[in-house]
């Protein structure tokens, strides 16, 4: 089983402008706030962060939930970053530094250092190319796809409501001094998001019992939560039995 998270992060208002016109880009990090896991907590999962091929529509937060198969294409030529994490690592403190000093510590975060070229393209944008309005920004940065690689042995659960953000670190010149600054883009009401959930049953024992038409039924039932499998139970002549109370089944 594998789940891919699609989401957007945006400025909180438009038109947006960084705090100083004389600024120097240092780095950028995508932070996704971790909440829980299912599976093996000790084995690492490698996450690749891609850009989506098209802008994620805001209504994808609602419309695909009945299938968990949203029609969102990943642009694999735009790899923003990669990070490997096991579930037990999220409890460890991460020191956020400015220069040689630590100015805060964080936990329960998936922090992905971003490709410098791609991040700086957004950082250096102006109102005409990036920051003028929501529609302009959505064309400049269509959205992110957080995709686990290989055959992960656990599902990591993240939240977009608090703590998930795109962090820019830069220096701004004020007179003869330079300040180290941080600006964050978050998940706002303008952001679309969706989850794609895939199950690969290749080589699984369950395939021996799917789609059988044995009139007497099969000896095993394999049940997976939605969108997974289901079983039809038919009890011969049950309609001929009078009303009963079943104490144990």
Coordinates of C-alpha atoms in Angstrom, one line a residue, residues 15-16 45 62 67-68 79 87 90 134 137 144 157 160 164 170 172 189 205 207:
X15 CA 0.3 41.0 -3.9
X16 CA 3.2 39.5 -1.8
X45 CA 10.7 5.6 3.9
X62 CA -13.4 17.5 -1.7
X67 CA -12.1 7.0 -4.8
X68 CA -8.8 8.3 -3.5
X79 CA 12.3 17.0 -8.4
X87 CA 8.6 6.9 12.0
X90 CA 10.1 12.2 14.1
X134 CA -3.2 33.9 -6.6
X137 CA 1.4 32.3 -8.2
X144 CA 3.7 19.6 -4.7
X157 CA 0.4 10.4 8.4
X160 CA -1.8 20.3 6.4
X164 CA 3.1 22.5 7.0
X170 CA 17.6 34.7 3.2
X172 CA 18.5 41.3 3.8
X189 CA -8.0 28.4 2.0
X205 CA -2.2 -14.8 -1.9
X207 CA -5.4 -13.2 -5.9

